[in-house]
Short mmCIF file of C-alpha atoms in Angstrom, two decimals:
data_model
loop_
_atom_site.label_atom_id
_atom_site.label_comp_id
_atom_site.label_asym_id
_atom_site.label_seq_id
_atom_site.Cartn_x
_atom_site.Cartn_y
_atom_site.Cartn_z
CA UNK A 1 0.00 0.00 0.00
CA UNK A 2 1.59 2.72 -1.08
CA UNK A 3 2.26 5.88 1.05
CA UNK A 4 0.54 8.91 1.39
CA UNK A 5 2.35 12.39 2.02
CA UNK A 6 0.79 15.17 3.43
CA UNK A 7 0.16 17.78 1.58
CA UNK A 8 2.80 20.57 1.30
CA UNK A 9 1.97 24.61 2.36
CA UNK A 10 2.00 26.84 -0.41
CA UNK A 11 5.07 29.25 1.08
CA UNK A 12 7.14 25.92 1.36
CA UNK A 13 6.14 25.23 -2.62
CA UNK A 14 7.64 28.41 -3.03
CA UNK A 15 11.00 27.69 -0.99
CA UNK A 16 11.70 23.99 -2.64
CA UNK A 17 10.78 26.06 -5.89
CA UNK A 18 13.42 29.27 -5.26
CA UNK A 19 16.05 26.55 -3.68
CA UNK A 20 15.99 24.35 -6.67
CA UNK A 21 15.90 27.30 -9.23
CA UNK A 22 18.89 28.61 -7.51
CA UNK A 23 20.84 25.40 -6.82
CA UNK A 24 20.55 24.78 -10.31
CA UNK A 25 21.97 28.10 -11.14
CA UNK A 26 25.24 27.82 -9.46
CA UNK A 27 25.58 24.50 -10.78
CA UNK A 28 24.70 25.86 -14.25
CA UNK A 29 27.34 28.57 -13.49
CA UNK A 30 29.89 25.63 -12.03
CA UNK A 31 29.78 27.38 -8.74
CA UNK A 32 31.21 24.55 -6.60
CA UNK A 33 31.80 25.05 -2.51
CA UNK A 34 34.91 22.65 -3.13
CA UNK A 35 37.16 21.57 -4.99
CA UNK A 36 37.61 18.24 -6.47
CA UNK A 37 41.25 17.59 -5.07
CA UNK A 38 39.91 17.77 -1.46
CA UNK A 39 40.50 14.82 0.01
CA UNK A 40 37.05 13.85 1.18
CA UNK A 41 35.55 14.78 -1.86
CA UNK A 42 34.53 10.70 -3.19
CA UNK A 43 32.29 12.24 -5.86
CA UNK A 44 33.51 14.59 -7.84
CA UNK A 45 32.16 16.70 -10.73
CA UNK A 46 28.94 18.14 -11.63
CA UNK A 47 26.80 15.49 -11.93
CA UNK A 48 26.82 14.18 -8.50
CA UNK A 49 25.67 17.39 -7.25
CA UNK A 50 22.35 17.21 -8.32
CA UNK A 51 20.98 13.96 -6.17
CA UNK A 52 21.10 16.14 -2.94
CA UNK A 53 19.71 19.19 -4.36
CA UNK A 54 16.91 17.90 -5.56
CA UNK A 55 16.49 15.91 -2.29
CA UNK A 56 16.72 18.52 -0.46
CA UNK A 57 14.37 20.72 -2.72
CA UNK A 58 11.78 17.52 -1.81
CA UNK A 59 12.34 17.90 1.62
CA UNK A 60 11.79 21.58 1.67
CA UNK A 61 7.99 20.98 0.62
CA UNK A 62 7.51 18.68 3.67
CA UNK A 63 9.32 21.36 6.30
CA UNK A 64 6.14 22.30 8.30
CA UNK A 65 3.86 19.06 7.21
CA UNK A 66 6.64 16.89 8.38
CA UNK A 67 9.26 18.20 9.59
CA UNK A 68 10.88 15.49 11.40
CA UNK A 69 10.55 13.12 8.23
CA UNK A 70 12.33 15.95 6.48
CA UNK A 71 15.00 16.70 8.52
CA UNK A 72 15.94 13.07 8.59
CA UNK A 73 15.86 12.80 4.40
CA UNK A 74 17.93 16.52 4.71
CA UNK A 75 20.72 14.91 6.85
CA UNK A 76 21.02 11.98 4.66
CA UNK A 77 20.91 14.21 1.99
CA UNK A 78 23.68 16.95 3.16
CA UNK A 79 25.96 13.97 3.94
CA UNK A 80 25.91 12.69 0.56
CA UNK A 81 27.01 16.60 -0.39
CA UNK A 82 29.53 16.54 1.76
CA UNK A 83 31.00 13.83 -0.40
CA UNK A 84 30.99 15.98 -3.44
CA UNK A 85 31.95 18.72 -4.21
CA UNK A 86 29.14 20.49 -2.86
CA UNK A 87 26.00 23.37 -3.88
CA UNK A 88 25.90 26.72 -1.07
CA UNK A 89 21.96 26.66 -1.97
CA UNK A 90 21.75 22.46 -0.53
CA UNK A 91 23.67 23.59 2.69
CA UNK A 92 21.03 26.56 3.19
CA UNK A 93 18.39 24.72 2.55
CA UNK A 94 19.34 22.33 5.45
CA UNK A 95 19.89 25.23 7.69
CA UNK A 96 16.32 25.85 6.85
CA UNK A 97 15.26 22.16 7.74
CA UNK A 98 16.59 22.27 10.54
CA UNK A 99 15.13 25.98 11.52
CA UNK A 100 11.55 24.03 10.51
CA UNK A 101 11.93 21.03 12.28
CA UNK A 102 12.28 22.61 15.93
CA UNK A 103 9.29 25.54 14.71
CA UNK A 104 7.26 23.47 13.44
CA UNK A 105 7.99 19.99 14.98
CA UNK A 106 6.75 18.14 18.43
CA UNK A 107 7.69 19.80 21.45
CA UNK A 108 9.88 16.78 22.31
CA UNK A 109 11.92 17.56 18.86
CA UNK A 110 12.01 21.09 19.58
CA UNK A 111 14.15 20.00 22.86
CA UNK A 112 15.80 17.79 21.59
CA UNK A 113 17.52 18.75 18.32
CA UNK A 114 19.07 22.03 19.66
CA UNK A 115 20.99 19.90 22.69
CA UNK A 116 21.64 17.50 20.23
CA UNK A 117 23.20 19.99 17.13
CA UNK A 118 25.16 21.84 20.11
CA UNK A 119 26.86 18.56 21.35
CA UNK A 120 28.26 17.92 17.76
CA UNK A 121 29.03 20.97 17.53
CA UNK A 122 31.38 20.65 20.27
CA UNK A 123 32.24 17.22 19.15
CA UNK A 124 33.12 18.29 15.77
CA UNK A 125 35.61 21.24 17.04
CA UNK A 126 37.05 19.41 20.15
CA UNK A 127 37.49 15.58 18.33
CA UNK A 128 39.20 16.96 15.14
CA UNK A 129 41.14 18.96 16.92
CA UNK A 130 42.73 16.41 19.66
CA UNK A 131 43.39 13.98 16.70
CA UNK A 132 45.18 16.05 14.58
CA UNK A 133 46.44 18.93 16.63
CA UNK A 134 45.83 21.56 13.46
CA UNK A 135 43.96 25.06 14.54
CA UNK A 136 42.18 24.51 11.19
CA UNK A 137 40.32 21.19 12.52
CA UNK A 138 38.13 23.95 14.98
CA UNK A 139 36.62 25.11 11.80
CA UNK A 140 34.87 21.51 11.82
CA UNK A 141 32.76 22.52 14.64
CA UNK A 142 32.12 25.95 13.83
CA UNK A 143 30.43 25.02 10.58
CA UNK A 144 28.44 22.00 12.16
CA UNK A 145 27.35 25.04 14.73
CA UNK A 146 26.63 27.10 11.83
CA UNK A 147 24.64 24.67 9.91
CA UNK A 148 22.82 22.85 12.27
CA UNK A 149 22.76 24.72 15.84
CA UNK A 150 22.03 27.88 14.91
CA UNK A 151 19.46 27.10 12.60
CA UNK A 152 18.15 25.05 15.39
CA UNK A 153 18.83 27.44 18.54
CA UNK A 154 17.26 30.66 16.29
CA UNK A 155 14.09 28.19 15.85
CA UNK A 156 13.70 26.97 19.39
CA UNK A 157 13.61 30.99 20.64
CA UNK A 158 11.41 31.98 17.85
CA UNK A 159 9.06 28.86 18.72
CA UNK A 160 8.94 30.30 22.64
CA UNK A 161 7.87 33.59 21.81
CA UNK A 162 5.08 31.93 19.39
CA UNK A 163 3.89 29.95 22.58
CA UNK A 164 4.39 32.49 24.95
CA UNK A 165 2.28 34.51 22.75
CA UNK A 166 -0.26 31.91 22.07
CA UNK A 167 -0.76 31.72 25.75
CA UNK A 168 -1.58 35.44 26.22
CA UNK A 169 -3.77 35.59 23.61
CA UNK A 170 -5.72 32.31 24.93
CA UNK A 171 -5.72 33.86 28.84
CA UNK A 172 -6.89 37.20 27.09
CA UNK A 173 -10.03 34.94 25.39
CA UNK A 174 -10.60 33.35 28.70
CA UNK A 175 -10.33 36.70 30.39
CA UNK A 176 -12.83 38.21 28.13
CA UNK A 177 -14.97 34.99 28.27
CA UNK A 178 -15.12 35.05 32.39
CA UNK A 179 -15.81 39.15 32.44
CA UNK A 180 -18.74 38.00 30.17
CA UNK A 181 -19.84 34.96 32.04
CA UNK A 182 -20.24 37.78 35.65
CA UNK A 183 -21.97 40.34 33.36
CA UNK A 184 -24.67 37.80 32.47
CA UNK A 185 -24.60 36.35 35.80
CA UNK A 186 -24.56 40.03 37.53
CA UNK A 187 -27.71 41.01 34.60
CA UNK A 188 -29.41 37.83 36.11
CA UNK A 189 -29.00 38.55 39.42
CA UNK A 190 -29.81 42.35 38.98
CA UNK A 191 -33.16 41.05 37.10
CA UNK A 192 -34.03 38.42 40.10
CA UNK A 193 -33.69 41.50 42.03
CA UNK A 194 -35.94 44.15 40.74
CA UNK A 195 -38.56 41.31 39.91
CA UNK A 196 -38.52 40.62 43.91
CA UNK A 197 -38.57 44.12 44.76
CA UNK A 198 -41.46 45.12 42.00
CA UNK A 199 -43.81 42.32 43.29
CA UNK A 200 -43.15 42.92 47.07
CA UNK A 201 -44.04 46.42 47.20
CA UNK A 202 -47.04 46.17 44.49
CA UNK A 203 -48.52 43.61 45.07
CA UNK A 204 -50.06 44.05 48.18
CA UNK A 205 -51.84 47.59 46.80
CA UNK A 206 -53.09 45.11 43.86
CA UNK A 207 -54.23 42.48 45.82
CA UNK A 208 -56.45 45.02 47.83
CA UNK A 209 -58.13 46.20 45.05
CA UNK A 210 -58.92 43.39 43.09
CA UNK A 211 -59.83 41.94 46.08
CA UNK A 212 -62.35 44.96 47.49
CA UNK A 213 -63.39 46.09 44.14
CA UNK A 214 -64.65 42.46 43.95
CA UNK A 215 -66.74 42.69 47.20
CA UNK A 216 -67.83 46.07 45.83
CA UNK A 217 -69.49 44.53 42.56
CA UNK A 218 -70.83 41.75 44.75
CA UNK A 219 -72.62 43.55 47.76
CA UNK A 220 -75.39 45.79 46.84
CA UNK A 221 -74.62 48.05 49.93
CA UNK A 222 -73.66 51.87 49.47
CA UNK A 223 -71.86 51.73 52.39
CA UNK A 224 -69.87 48.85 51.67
CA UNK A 225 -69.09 49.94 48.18
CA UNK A 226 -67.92 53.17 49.50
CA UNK A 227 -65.45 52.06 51.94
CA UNK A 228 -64.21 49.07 49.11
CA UNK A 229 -63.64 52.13 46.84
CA UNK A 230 -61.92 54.74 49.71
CA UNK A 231 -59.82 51.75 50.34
CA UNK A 232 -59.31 51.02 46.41
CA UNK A 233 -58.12 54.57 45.52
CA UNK A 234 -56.08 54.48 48.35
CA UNK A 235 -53.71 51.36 47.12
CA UNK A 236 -54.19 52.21 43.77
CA UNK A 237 -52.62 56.11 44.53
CA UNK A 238 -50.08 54.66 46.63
CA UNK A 239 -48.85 51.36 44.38
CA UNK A 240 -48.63 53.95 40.94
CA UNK A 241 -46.32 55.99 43.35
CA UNK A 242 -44.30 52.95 44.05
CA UNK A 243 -44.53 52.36 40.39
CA UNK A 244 -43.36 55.96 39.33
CA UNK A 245 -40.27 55.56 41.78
CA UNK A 246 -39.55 52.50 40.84
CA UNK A 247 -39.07 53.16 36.94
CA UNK A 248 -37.75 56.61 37.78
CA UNK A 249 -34.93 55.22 39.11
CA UNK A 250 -34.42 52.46 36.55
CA UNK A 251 -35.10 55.21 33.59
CA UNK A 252 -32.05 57.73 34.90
CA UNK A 253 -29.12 57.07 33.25
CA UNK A 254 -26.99 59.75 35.00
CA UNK A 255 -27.38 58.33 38.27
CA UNK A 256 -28.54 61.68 39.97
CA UNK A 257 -31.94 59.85 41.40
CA UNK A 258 -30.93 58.15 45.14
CA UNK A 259 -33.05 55.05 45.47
CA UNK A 260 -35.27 55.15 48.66
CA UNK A 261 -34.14 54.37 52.36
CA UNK A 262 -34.98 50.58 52.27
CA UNK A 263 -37.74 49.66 54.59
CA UNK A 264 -36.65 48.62 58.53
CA UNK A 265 -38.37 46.80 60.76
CA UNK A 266 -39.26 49.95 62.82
CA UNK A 267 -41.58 49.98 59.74
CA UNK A 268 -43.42 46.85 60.51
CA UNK A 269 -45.86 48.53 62.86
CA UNK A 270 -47.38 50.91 59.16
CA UNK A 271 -47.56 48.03 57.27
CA UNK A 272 -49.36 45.59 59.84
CA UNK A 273 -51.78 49.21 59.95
CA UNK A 274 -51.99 48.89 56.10
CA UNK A 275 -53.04 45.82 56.55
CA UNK A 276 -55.57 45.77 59.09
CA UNK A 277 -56.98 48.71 56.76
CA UNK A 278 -57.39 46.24 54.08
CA UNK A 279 -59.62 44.04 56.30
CA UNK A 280 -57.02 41.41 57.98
CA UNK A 281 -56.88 40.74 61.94
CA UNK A 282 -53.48 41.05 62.50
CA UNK A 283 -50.91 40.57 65.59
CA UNK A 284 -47.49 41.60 65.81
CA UNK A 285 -45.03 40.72 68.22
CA UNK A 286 -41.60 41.60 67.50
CA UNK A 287 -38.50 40.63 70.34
CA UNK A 288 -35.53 41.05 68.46
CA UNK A 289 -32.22 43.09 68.76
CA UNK A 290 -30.23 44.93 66.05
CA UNK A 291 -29.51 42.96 62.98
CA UNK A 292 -27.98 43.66 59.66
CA UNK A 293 -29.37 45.71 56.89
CA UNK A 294 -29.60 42.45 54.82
CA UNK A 295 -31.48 40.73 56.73
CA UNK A 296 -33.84 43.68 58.09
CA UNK A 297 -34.76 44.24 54.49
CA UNK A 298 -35.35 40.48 54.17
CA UNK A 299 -36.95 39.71 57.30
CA UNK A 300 -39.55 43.15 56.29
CA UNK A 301 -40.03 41.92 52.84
CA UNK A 302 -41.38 38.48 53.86
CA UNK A 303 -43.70 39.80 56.47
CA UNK A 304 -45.09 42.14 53.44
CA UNK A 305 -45.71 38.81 50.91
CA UNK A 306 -46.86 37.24 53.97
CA UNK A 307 -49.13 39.36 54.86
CA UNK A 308 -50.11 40.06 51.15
CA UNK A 309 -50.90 36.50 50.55
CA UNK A 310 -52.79 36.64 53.86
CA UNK A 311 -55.21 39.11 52.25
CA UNK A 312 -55.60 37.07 49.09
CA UNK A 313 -56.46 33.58 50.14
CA UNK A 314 -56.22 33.30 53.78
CA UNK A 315 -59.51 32.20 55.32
CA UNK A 316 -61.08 34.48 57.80
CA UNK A 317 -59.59 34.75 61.31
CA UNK A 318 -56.45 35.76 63.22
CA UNK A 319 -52.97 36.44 61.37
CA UNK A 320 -50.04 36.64 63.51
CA UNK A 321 -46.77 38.06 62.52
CA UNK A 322 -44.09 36.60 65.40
CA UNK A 323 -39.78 38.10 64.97
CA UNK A 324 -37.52 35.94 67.87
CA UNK A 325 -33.89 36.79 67.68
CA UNK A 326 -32.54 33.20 68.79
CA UNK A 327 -29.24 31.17 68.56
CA UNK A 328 -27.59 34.01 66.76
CA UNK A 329 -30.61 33.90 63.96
CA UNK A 330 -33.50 36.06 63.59
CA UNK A 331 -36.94 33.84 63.22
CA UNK A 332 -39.22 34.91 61.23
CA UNK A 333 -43.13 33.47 61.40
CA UNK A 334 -46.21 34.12 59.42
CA UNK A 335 -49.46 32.13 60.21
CA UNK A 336 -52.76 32.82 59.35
CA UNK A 337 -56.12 29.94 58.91
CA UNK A 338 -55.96 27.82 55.91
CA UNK A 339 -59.54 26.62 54.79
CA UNK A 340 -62.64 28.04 52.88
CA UNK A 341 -62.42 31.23 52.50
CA UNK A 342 -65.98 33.15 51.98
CA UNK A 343 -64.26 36.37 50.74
CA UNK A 344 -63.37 37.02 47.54
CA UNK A 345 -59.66 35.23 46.22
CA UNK A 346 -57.23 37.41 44.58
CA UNK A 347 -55.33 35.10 41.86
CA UNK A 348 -51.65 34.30 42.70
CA UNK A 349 -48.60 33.01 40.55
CA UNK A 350 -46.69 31.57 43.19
CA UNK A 351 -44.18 34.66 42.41
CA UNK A 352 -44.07 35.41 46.01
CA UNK A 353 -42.71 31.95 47.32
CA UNK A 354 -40.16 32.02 45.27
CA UNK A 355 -39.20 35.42 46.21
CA UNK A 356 -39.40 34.89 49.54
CA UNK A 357 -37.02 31.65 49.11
CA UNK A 358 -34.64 33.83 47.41
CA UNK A 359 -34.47 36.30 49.38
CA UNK A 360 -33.34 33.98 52.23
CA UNK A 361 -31.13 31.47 50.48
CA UNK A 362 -29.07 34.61 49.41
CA UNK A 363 -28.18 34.97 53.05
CA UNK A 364 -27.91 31.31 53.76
CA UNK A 365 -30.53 31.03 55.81
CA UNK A 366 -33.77 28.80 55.81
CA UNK A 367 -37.09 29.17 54.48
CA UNK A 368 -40.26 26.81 55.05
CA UNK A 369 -44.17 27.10 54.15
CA UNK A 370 -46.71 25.30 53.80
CA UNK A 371 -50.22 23.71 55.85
CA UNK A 372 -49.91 23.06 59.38
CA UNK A 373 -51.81 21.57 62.04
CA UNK A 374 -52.27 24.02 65.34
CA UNK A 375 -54.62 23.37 68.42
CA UNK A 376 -56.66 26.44 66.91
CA UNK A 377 -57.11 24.84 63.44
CA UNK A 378 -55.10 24.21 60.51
CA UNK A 379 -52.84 27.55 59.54
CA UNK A 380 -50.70 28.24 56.62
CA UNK A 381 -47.26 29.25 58.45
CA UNK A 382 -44.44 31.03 56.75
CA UNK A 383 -41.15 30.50 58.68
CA UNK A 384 -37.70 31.79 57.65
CA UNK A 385 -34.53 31.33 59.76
CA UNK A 386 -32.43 34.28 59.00
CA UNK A 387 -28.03 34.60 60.25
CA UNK A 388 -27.13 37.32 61.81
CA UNK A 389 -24.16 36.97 64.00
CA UNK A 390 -21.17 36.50 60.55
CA UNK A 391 -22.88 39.24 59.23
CA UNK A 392 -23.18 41.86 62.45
CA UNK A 393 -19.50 40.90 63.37
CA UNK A 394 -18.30 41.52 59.73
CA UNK A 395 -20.27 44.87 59.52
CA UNK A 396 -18.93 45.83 63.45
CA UNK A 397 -15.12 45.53 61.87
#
């Protein structure tokens, strides 16, 4: 079966081409690098010269699709000019080969052949030398270190500044790739964000209306209808102010808009009002200390969803709203009766569980809710187990 060579890259069709055309003009010309009464000259004349040139033209094509093949068929090759009387265009073309084979070759090869071509070089100025004891015999060794270990050392540096800049240009991709990864991440996170804080602080003034404009189209009683639609305006003027705030601040580009102070838990005691306003019977007993901003602005926002979801499908009876600062965690507890409900239902997405569950897994904390049993009846209780002791000490230093 016969062999199949790799095809050879168009610049090295261009060297084999301008070696041969020139080899063939000094041997056209009778340009010779020695003469035929040298001693180690076995094959004189012009004839003989043309086996390794062309040889070495054929290796040329293969110098960077196999270079180690053609460095091989090169040394063969520039031995058998050595016994004639030798072409300047062979021996540069083998400085060439050799130049290819550590550039382009394994990484092994590129090792290799320059320790290798600097030991005969010293070999070929130090044996010579000690056997015949002529000055002249040096010259050996400084042509084997012109030929082959320059060529060789010149590739091996040229090869580690290709690599070295190979490598910055691939930690320069990755770079680029892991700035883009956190700016989707970060756009994520900032989206997760807004969508919590949009829901928690309208959706309780929705809820309320569609929940008392409901009772207002269902009871035919002025009275009624009057306080559904006091109470209506007043969540509907209060979430489009949220609303206007909210996009003013995502709408200004020049940053000059401050957002708002985020709620505290001082702030509790208004929105348990708000939502006795809306019709709920709600407790609220709070024992807890000072805690982080974090988790204040957590521990407020679930209380608000709580309570919102309270309003929308809680059946009728007592809410409580319970805050226990306890084995360095503040506790967080929203119940309220689970059952028939005669009032009107406000329809839910679940969007508010998940916020909630967000909210606390971003502080490593611990979220449950869900049906319970209680001596009172069954309740639908909210708890969340909130860390505050890393986050106080980090904030104290």
């Amino acid at each position: 079966m016969a062999v199949r060579l790799p095809r050879p890259h168009r610049f090295d069709v261009y060297i084999a081409t301008g070696g041969l055309l020139g080899g063939l003009l000094l041997w056209g010309l009778g340009l010779a690098t020695r003469p035929h009464t040298e001693p180690y000259v076995l094959l004189p004349g012009r004839w003989p010269l043309l086996l390794p040139l062309f040889v070495m033209a054929g290796c040329e094509l293969l110098r960077r699709a196999a270079p180690r093949t053609a460095l091989l068929t090169g040394t063969a090759a520039i031995v058998l000019d050595t016994l004639t009387q030798g072409n300047l265009v062979t021996i540069l073309m083998y400085t060439d080969l050799m130049y290819a084979a550590v550039l382009y070759g394994t990484p092994s090869s590129a090792r290799r052949i320059p320790r290798i071509t600097g030991l005969l070089s010293v070999a070929g100025a130090v044996v010579p030398f000690a056997l015949w004891r002529e000055p002249e015999a040096l010259l050996i060794g400084v042509v084997t270190g012109i030929v082959a270990f320059g060529p060789a050392a010149t590739g091996l540096i040229v090869r580690n500044h290709r690599d070295a800049a190979e490598s910055a240009r691939l930690r320069a991709e990755q770079t680029t790739l892991l700035a883009e990864m956190d700016r989707t991440q970060a756009v994520t996170a900032e989206r997760a964000r807004m969508a919590r804080e949009l829901h928690d602080m309208v959706a309780n003034h929705l809820s309320a209306i569609a929940i008392h404009s409901t009772a207002a189209l269902s009871l035919d009683d002025p009275k009624t209808s009057q306080e559904a639609m006091v109470v209506i305006r007043e969540n509907s003027v209060a979430g489009l102010s949220e609303m206007r705030r909210l996009i003013g601040i995502l709408r200004d580009s020049s940053g000059d808009l401050e957002p708002a102070a985020a709620p505290t838990l001082d702030g509790l005691g208004s929105l348990v009002e708000g939502a006795r306003a809306n019709g709920l019977d709600v407790t609220l007993d709070t024992g807890h200390g000072e805690v982080p901003a974090p988790v204040e602005l957590a521990a407020y926002r679930i209380v608000q969803e709580s309570l919102t979801n309270a309003l929308k499908h809680a059946a009728s009876g007592r809410v409580t709203v319970s805050l226990a600062q306890r084995d360095g965690s503040l506790v967080v507890t929203v119940t309220s009766p689970y059952g028939d409900r005669d009032a009107p239902r406000a329809p839910g997405s679940g969007a508010g569980l998940v916020g909630m569950r967000e909210r606390v897994e971003l502080l490593d904390g611990t979220f449950e809710a869900g049906p319970e049993d209680s001596p009172d009846g069954k309740i639908w209780a909210v708890r969340a187990t909130l860390p505050v002791n890393d986050t106080v000490e980090g904030d104290t230093a």
